[in-house]
Amino acid sequence: MEYFSNIGKIPYEGKNSTNPLAFKYYNPDEMINGKPMREHLKFALSWWHTMGGDGTDMFGCGTADKTWGQADPTERAKAKVDAAFEIMQKLSIDYFCWHDRDLSPEYGSLAETNAKLDEVADYIKAKQDETGLKCLWGTAKCFDHPRFMHGAGTSPSADVFAFSAAQIKKALETTVKLGGNGYVFWGGREGYETLLNTNMGLELDNMARLMKMAVEYGRSIGFTGDFYIEPKPKEPTKHQYDFDTATVLGFLRKYGLDKDFKMNIEANHATLAQHTFQHELAVARTNGAFGSIDANQGDVLLGWDTDQFPTNIYDTTMCMYEVIKAGGFTNGGLNFDAKARRGSFTPEDIFYSYIAGMDAFALGFKAALKLIEDGRIDKFIDDRYASWTTGIGKDIVDGKVNMADLEKYALEKGEVTDSLTSGRQEMLESIVNNILFTL
Ligand code: XLS
Ligand code: NI
Ligand code: NI
């Protein structure tokens, strides 16, 4: 059955097209540096927002019909698969991401829930074999059921910890079954509402214990991909332990998890932590921990995770600039952890939203390539740090001098104003504009 019979395969028509159901910049098979654009961008559909999110919010019920014409939960789960594959094929999206419960809901017991999940996963696997579409990453939804009210890995209840481990074990098996090269931990309830009831030290040790067990088990069943932590500072809890990339790096290193884990950076989580999206990517990259991206954007005036489809070209450009500098995606990709606004409730809006986000990234990618090819920014940065490649700077870098040597140098040298140069921020910003608007 076709779910979107009034929408065909979305063509690439180029930047002069006014067809709302065509790509203006995303040309999946265009070769760039020896690779088709689709392989540079590795777009993924998010099963939760796209297949399940009906626009429900704190003040009102759903506005979009995401029942896929089925009342029975198992039938609906399978209909979701059919509709998802249709969307991906029509939009030339090669990957998808999921939580276990997006694929198949909870039933009466964990055993039954697992058996139903297997049934749906087998159904997906068959579709993958037919179409070649791939799983980017999987994860376990250890945050929505009431049992997770005080956390999953950080719950004060050891039984909840055990239940979480069981759920993650199954989600890992499902990831391996679907050929996923990523497994995400997003700690939505792994934090606290008040320190008056919280043993922070034990909670963090336990979270690490759970992750260690997941790594050991994942590796034992042939998962060779990357584990990711997706930092987010708050929401739903007041404080989440995976606050931002720098905080997560400290955690991973403390518990010896840094060899197996990388970051899944989400644009709107970066801004919730009062960072730019680029900052989070740069921290991950410079620490060798860049993994994958949840592509969306927030609203500058709102302090929560609005998960909007990304359309800001400055942000997509600087994001792709960081991705290119990191050597491009390996196991990761660009997952649209994004939802159409509650008022954009029609089936066509799914397509308009993805087209907007994918085009914004395709254009940002081209702009980032041009920034790098142009070379002015890189050259400026190199020149700015030139003092570290010769003389005393090189001696410091090479570890040849100590505090006393530097004191002697400074006393002889006198005031340093002659070696200070302008940071030229405004000039550099105008170079970015120049490159962006002459594409
Ligand atoms: C929520 C998170 C979530 C993760 C996956 O804010 O972004 O959707 O990506 O659990
Ligand atoms: Ni996310
Ligand atoms: Ni989010």
XYZ file of C-alpha atoms and ligand atoms in Angstrom, residues 230 266 269 294 337, ligand 2:
6
model
C 24.071 12.499 23.441
C 22.304 17.683 18.901
C 20.900 20.563 23.097
C 21.084 15.012 15.695
C 15.771 14.545 15.398
Ni 18.379 13.717 19.936
